[in-house]
Short mmCIF file of C-alpha atoms in Angstrom, two decimals:
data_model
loop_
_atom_site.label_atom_id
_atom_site.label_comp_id
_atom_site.label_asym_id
_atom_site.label_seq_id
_atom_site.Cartn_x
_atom_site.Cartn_y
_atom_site.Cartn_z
CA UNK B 12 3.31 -177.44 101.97
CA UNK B 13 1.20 -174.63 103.00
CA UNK B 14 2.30 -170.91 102.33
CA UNK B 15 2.96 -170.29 106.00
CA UNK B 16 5.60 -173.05 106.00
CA UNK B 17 7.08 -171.48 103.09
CA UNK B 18 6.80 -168.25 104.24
CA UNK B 19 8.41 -169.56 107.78
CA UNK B 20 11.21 -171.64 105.42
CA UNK B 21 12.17 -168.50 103.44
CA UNK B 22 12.65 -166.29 106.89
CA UNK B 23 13.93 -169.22 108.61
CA UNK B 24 16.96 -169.09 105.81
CA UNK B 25 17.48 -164.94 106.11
CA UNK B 26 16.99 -164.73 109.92
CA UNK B 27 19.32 -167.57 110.03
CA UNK B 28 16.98 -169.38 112.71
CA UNK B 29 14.92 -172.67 112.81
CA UNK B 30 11.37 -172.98 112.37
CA UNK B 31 10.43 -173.87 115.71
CA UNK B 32 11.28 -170.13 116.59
CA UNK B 33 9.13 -168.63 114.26
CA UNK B 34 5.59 -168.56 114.73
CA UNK B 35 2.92 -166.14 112.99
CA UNK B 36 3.34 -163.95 115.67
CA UNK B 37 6.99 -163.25 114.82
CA UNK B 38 7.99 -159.80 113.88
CA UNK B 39 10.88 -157.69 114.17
CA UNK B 40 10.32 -157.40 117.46
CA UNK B 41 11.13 -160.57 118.56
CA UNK B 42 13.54 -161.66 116.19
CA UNK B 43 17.06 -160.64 116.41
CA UNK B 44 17.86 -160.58 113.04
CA UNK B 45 15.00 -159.20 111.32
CA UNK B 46 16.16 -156.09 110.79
CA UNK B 47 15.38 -153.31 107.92
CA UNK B 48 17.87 -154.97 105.53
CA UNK B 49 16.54 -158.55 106.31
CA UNK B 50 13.04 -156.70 105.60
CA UNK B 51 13.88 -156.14 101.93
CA UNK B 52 15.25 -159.57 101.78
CA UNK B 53 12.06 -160.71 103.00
CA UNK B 54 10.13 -159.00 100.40
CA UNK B 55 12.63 -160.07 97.75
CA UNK B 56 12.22 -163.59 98.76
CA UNK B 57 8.34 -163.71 98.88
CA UNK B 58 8.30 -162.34 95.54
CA UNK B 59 10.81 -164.60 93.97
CA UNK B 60 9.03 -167.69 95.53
CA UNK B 61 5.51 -167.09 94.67
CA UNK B 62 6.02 -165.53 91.62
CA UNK B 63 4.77 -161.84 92.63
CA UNK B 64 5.12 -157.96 92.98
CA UNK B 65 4.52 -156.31 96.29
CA UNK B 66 3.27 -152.84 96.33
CA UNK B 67 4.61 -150.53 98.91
CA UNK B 68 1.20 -150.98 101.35
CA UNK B 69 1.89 -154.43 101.21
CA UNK B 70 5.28 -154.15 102.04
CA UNK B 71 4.46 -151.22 105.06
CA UNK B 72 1.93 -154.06 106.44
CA UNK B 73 4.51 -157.07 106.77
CA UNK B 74 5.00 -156.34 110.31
CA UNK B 75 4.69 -159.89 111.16
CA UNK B 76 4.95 -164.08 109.75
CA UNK B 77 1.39 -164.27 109.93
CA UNK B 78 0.88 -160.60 107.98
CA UNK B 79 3.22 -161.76 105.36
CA UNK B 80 1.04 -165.06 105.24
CA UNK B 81 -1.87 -163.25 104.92
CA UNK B 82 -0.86 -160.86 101.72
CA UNK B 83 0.88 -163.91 99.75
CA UNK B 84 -2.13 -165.57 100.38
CA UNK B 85 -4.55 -162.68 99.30
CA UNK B 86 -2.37 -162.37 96.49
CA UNK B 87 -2.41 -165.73 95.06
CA UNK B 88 -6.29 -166.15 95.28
CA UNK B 89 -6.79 -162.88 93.14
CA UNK B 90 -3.94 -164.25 90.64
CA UNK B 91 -4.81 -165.25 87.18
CA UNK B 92 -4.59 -169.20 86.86
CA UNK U 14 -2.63 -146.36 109.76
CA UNK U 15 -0.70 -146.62 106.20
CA UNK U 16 2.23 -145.26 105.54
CA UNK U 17 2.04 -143.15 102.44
CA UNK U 18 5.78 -141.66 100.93
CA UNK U 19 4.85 -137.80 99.42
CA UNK U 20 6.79 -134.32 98.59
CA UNK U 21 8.15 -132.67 101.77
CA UNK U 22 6.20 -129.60 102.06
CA UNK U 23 5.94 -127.02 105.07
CA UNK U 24 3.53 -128.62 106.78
CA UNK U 25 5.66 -131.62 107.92
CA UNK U 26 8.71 -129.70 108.82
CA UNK U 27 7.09 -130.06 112.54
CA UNK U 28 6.67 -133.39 112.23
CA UNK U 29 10.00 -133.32 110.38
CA UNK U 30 11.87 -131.80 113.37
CA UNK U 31 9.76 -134.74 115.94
CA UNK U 32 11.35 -137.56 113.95
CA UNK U 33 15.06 -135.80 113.68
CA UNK U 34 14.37 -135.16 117.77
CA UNK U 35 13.82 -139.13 118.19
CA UNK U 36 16.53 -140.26 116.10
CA UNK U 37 19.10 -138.18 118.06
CA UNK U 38 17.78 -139.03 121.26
CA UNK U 39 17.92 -142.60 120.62
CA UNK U 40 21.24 -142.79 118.56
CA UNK U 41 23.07 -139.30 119.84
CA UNK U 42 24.52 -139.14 116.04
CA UNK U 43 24.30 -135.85 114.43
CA UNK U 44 24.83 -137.01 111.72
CA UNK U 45 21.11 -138.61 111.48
CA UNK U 46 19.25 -135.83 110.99
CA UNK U 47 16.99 -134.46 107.41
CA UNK U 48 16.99 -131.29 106.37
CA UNK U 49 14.56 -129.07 108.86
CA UNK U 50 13.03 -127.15 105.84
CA UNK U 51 10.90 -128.51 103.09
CA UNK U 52 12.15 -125.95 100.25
CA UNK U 53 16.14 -127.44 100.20
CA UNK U 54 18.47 -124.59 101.27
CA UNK U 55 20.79 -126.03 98.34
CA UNK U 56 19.87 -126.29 94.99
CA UNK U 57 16.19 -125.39 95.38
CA UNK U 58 13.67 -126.76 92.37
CA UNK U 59 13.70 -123.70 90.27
CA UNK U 60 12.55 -123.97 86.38
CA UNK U 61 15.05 -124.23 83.82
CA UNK U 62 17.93 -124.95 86.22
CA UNK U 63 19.95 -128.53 84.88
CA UNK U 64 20.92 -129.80 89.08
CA UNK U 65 18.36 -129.27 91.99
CA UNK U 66 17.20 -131.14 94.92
CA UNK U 67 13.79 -132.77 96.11
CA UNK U 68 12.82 -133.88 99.70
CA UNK U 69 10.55 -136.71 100.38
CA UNK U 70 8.70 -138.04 103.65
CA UNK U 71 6.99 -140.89 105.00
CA UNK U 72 4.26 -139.90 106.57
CA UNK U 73 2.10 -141.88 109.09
CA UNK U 74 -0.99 -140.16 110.36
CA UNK U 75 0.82 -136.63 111.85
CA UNK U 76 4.15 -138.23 112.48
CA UNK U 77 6.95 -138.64 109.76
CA UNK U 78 9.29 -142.19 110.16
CA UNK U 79 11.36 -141.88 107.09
CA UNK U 80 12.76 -139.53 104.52
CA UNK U 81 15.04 -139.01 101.54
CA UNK U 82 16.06 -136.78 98.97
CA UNK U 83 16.66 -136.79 95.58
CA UNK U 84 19.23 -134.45 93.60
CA UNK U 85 18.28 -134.66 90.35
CA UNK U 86 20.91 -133.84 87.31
CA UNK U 87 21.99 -134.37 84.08
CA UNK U 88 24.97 -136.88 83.58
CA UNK U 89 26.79 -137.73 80.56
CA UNK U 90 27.12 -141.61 79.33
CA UNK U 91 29.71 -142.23 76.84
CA UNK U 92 28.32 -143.43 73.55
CA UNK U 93 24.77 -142.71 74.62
CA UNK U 94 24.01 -139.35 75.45
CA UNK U 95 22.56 -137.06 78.09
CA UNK U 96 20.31 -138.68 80.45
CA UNK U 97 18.35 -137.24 83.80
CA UNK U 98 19.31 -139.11 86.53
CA UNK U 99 18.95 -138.73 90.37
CA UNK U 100 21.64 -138.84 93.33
CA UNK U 101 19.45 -140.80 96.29
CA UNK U 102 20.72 -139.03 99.64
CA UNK U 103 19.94 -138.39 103.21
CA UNK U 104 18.02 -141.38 103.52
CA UNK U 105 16.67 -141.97 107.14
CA UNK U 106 14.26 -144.23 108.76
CA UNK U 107 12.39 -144.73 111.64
CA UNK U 108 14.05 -148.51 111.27
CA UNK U 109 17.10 -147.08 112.52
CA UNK U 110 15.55 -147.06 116.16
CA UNK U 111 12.21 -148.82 116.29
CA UNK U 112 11.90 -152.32 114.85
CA UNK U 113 8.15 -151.86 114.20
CA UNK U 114 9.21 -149.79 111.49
CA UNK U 115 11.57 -152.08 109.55
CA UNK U 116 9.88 -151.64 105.89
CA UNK U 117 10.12 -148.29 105.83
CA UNK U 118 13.94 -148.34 104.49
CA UNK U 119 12.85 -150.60 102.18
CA UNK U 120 9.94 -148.24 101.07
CA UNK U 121 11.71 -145.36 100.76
CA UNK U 122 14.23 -147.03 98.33
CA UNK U 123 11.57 -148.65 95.92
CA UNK U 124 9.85 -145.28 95.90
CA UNK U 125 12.59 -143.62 94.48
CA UNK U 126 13.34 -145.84 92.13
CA UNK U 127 9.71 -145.54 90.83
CA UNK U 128 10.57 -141.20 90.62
CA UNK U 129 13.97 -142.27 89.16
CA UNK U 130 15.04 -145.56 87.85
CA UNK U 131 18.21 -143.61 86.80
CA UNK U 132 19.37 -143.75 90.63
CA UNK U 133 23.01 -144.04 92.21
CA UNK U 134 23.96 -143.61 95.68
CA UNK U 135 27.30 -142.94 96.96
CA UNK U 136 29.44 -142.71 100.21
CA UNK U 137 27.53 -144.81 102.88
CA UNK U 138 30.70 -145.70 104.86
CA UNK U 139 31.50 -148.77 103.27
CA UNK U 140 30.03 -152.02 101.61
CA UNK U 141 29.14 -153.67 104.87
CA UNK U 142 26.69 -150.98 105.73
CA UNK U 143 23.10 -151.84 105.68
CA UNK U 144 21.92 -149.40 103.32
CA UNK U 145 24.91 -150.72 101.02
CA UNK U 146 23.58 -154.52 101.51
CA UNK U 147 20.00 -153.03 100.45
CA UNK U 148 20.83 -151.34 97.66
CA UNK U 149 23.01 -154.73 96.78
CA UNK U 150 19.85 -156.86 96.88
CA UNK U 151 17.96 -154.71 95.24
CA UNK U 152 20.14 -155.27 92.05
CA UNK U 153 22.91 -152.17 92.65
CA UNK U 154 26.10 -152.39 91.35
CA UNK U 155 28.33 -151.36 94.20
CA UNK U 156 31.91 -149.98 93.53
CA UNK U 157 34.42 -148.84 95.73
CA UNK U 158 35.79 -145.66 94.76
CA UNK U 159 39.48 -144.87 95.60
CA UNK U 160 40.88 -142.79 98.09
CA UNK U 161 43.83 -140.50 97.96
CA UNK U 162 45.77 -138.43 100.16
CA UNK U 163 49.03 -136.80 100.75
CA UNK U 164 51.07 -136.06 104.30
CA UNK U 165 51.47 -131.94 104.21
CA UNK U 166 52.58 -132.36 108.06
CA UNK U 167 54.10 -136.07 108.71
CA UNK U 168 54.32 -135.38 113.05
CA UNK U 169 50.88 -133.97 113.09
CA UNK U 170 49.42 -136.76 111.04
CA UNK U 171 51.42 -139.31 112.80
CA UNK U 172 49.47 -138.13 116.04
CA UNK U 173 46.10 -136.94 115.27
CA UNK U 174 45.16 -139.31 112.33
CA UNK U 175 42.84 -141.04 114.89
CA UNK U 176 41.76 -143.69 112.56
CA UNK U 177 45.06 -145.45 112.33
CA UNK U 178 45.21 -144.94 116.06
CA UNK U 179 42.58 -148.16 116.91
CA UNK U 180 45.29 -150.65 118.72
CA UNK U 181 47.87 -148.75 121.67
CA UNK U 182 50.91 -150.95 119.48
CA UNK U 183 50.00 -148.68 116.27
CA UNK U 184 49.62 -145.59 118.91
CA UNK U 185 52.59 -145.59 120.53
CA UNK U 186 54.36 -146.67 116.66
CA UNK U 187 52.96 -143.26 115.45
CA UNK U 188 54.00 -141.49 118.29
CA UNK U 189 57.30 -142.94 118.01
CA UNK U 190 57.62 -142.00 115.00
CA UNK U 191 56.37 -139.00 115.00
CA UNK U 192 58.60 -138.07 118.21
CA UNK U 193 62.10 -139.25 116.04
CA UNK U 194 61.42 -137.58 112.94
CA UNK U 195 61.18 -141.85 111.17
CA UNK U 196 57.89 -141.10 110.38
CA UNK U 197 58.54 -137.87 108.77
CA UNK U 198 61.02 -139.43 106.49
CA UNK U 199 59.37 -142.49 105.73
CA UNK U 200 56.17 -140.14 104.69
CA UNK U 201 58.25 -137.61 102.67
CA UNK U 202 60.40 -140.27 101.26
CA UNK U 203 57.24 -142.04 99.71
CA UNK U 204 55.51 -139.36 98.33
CA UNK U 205 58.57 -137.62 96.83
CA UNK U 206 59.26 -141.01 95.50
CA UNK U 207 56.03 -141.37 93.93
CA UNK U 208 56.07 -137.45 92.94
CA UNK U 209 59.43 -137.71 90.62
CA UNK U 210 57.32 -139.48 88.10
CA UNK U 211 55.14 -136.85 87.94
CA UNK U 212 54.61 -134.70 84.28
CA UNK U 213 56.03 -131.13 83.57
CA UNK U 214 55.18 -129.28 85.32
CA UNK U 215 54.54 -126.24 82.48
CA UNK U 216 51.07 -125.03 83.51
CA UNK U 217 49.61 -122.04 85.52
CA UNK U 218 46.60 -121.69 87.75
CA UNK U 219 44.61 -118.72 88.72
CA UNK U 220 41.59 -118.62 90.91
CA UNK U 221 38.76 -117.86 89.53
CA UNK U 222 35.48 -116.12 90.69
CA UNK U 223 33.27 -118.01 88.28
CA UNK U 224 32.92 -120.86 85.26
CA UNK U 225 32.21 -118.97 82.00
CA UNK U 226 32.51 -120.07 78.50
CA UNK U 227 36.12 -121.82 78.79
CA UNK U 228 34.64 -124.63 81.01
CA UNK U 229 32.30 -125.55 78.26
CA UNK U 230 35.03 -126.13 76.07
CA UNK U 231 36.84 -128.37 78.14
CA UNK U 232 33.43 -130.40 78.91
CA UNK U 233 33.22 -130.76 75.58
CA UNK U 234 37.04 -131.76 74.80
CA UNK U 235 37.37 -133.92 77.80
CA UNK U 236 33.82 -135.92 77.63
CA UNK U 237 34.55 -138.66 76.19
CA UNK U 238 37.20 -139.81 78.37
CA UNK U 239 35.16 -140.82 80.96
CA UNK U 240 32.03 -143.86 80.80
CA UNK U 241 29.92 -141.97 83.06
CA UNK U 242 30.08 -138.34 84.23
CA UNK U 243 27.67 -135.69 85.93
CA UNK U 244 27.73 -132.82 83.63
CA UNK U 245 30.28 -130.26 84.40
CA UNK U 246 29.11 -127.34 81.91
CA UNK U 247 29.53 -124.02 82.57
CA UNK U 248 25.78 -123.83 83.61
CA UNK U 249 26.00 -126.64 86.11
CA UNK U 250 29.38 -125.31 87.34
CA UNK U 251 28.31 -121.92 88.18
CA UNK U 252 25.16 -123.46 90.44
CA UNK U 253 27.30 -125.79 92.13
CA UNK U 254 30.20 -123.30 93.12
CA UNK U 255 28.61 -120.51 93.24
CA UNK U 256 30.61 -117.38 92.65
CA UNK U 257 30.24 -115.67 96.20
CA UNK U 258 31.03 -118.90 97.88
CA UNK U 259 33.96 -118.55 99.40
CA UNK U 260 34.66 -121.87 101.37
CA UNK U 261 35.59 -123.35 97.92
CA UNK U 262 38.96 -121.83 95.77
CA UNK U 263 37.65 -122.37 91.74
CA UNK U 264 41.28 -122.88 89.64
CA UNK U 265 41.56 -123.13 86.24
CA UNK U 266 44.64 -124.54 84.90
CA UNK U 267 46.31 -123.17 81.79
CA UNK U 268 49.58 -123.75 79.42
CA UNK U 269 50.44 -121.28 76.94
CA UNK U 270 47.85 -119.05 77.55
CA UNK U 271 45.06 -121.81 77.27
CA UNK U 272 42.83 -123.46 79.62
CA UNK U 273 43.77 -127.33 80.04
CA UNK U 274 41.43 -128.05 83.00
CA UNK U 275 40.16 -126.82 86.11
CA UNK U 276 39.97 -127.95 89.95
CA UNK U 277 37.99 -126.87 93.06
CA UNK U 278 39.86 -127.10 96.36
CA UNK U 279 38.69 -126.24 99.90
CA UNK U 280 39.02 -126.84 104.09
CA UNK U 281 36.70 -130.12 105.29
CA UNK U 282 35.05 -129.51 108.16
CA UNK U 283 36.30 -130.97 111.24
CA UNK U 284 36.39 -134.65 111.63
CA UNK U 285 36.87 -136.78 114.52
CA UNK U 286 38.14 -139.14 112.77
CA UNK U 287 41.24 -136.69 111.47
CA UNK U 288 41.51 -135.63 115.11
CA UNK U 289 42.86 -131.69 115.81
CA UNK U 290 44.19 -131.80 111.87
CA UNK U 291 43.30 -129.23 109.42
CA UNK U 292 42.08 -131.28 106.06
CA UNK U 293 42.03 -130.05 102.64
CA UNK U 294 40.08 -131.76 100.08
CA UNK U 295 40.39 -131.92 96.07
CA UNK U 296 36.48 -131.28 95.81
CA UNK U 297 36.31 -131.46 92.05
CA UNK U 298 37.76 -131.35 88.85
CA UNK U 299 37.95 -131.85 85.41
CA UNK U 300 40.42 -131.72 82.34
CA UNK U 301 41.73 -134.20 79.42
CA UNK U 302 43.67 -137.48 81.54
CA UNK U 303 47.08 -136.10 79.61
CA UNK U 304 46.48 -133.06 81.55
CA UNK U 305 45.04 -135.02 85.29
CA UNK U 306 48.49 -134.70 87.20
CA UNK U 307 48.79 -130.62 86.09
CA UNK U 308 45.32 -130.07 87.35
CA UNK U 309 46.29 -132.13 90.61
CA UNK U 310 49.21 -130.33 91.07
CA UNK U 311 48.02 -126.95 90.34
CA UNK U 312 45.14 -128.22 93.40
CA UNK U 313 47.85 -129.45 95.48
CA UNK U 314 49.49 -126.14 95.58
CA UNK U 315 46.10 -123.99 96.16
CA UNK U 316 45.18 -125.87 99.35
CA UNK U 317 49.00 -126.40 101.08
CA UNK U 318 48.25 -122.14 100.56
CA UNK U 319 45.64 -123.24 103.08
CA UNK U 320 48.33 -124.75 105.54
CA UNK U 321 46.49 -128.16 106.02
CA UNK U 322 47.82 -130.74 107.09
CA UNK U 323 46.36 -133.40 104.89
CA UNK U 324 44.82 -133.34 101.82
CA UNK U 325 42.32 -136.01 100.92
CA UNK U 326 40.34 -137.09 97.80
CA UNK U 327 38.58 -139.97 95.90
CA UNK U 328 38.36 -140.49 92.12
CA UNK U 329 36.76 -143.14 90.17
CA UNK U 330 38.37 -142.91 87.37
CA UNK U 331 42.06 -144.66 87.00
CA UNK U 332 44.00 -142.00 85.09
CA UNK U 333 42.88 -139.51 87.43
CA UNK U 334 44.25 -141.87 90.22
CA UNK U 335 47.49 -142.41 88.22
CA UNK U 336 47.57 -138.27 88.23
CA UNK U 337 46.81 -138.26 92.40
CA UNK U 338 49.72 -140.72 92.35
CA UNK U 339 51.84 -138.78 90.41
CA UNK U 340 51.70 -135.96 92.31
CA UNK U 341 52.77 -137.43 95.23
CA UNK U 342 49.49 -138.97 96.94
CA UNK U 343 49.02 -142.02 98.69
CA UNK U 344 46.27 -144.48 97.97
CA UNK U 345 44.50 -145.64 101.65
CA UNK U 346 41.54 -148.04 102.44
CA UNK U 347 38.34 -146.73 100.84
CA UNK U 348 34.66 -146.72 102.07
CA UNK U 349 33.39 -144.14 99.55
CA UNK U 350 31.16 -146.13 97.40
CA UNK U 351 29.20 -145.80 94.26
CA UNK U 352 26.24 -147.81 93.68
CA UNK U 353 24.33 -147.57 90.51
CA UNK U 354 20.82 -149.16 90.11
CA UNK U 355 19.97 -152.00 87.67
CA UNK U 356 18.93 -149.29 84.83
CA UNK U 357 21.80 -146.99 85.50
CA UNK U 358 24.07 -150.37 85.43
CA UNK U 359 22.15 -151.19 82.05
CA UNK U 360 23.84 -147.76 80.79
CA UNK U 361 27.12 -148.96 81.30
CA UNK U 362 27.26 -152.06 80.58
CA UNK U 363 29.77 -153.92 80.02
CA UNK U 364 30.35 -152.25 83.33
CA UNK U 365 33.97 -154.33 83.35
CA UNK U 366 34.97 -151.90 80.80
CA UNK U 367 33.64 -148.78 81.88
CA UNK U 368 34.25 -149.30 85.73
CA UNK U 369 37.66 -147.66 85.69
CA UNK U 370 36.41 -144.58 83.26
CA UNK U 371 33.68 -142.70 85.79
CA UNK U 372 34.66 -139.66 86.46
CA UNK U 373 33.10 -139.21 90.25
CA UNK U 374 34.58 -136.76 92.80
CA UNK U 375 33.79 -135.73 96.40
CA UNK U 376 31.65 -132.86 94.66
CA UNK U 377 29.32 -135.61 93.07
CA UNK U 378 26.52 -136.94 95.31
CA UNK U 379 25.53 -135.17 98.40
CA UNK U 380 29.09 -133.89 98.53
CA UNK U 381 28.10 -130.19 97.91
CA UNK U 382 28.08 -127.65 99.52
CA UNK U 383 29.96 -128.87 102.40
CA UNK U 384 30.22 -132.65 102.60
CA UNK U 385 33.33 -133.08 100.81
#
């Protein structure tokens, strides 16, 4: 499973939505229900799920699936194995 | 361009006044609006002083899409000590009204915790609120803190308390009963009911123009009553009720000649929600729980002086609510609530215990100087 399907599963769960809605273009925008309180349950759900902190420019630059994607993924690479 | 959460200082109280501009156009609440001067106008930073207040912005290139403040103060936890601790308050963001700028409630919140893990927040309008769910999944522990109130004028309440007003069946009820004098006697009969349990009532009050030494006493006496408590010294009293403030009546309750507690009463500002009424409000107070329903009686009587029509309150603590009680007060739904953060909790744990034993009051918070 690739982290954008993981990502998309996790929001998918909060925005209470299926996946074919979400794409990486998704933001709060353009879903209903991703609102300021769904934001922080975002960010708590990335970081429970892959086992990370976000700092606050990370958070600030989630505007959208495919950000969120991108700073998980940046994340992991730099992580210690 | 980042967003980057620093001190308010004069040079964003333009930008300041830009983002308070769009939130009102966009929402027409005045209640969404940050203070429009960096230095706070109430309890100023100054050195040496135990309560002040600090502003905070989010700043994004010249504009500003969030802000908070912080009143820091000392607070007393039972079986541990002093401890600094913050009161997290005005809280805005640009969230409210653009989408684009979702995170920044969520930035604003971790940010203070990272100035001051020792964080609570309080009022917010009820546990469904959004900033109630956030604090929630950020670990919180939310509480509902009672309310009180007592009838001075059963018709007028009966037809201006707009809140019970929401269906035309309970509207024309009130007015009914307003109109046949039921109402009156249901009200009067309740609270008199609930008032002839009430203690001796072999105390004085006098209004006072200031705390001095006395109140430090009665800290001291009284502390350990409570699990959790902002600091009511002598010190902290006099910068909180200042003596030339006038808006607020300072009472200190005596028997035999010696103080057994204190209370500040005063007028709320109008409310649509309390429609034309005039509403008092038990602001503060503080004594040993034996002597709770003197103090709250001794209130009671300085603000009917007032001729309200209603006098409201919420206390956390249950012997102070057995004391509103017993001096003839009502209990009514609540949406005055405490949350404390995860190391706050920590303090008070096991918080099943120590729930029912803090001592907050419409003074604690952002309640001062007129939000009570």
């Amino acid at each position: 499973m690739t982290v954008f399907d993981q990502v998309r599963t996790l929001a998918c769960d909060l925005f209470a939505t299926s996946a074919d809605k979400l794409s990486s273009s998704s933001s709060p925008e353009t879903v209903e229900a991703w609102d300021s309180v769904q934001h922080l349950n975002l960010v708590l759900a990335v970081e429970e799920k892959f086992h990370l902190q976000l700092s606050p420019e990370e958070i600030e630059q989630m505007k959208t699936i495919g950000d969120v994607v991108k700073i998980v993924e940046g994340k992991l690479q730099t992580a210690p194995s | 361009m980042p967003i980057t959460i620093q001190p308010y200082l004069p040079e964003h109280e333009r930008a300041v006044a830009e983002f308070n501009q769009r939130l009102k156009t966009a929402t027409n609440d005045p209640s969404l609006v940050f203070p429009r001067y960096a230095v706070p106008r109430w309890l100023p930073p100054t050195s040496g002083q135990p309560v002040w207040n600090e502003l905070f912005v989010a700043v994004e290139g010249s504009s500003v899409r969030g802000a908070y403040g912080l009143k820091q103060e000392q607070i007393f936890v039972r079986g541990k000590g002093i401890y600094t601790a913050a009161c997290y308050h005005h809280s805005l963001a640009e969230g409210i009204i653009d989408r684009a700028y979702a995170s920044v409630g969520v930035l604003l919140v971790r940010d203070a915790l990272v100035r001051q893990p020792l964080l609570y927040v309080l009022g917010m309008g009820g546990m469904d609120r959004p900033i109630a769910k956030m604090l929630k999944a950020l670990g919180f522990s939310l509480t509902v803190l009672p309310f009180y109130f007592r009838v001075v004028y059963p018709a007028k309440f009966l037809r201006e308390m707009q809140a019970l007003r929401d269906q035309p069946w309970r509207a024309w009820l009130m007015d009914f009963a307003a109109l046949t004098g039921t109402g009156w006697l249901g009200i009067k009969t309740i609270q008199a009911a609930k008032a002839l349990r009430t203690l001796r009532g072999d105390f004085s009050a006098e209004e006072v123009a200031e705390f001095s030494d006395w109140a430090n006493d009665l800290w001291s006496e009284a502390r350990d009553s409570v699990s959790l408590a902002a600091v009511r010294d002598a010190k902290t009293l006099r910068l909180l009720y200042t003596s030339g403030d006038t808006a607020l009546t300072r009472l200190r309750v005596s028997r035999n000649g010696k103080p057994i507690g204190w209370a500040v009463v005063g007028e709320r500002r109008k409310d649509s929600k309390f429609g034309e009424m005039r509403v008092g409000s038990i602001v503060d107070c503080w004594a040993l729980p034996v002597n709770a329903a003197a103090v709250i009686r001794a209130a009671t009587r300085a603000i009917e002086k007032r001729n309200v029509d209603l006098i409201v309150s919420n206390h956390g603590h249950h012997l102070w609510g057995r004391a509103f009680e017993a001096g003839g007060y009502l209990g009514g739904p609540s949406t005055f609530v405490l949350a404390m953060s995860p190391k706050l909790t920590e303090l008070l744990q096991p918080l099943e215990k120590t729930r029912d034993f803090i001592h907050i009051t419409r003074a604690d918070g952002d309640g001062l100087p007129r939000n009570f």
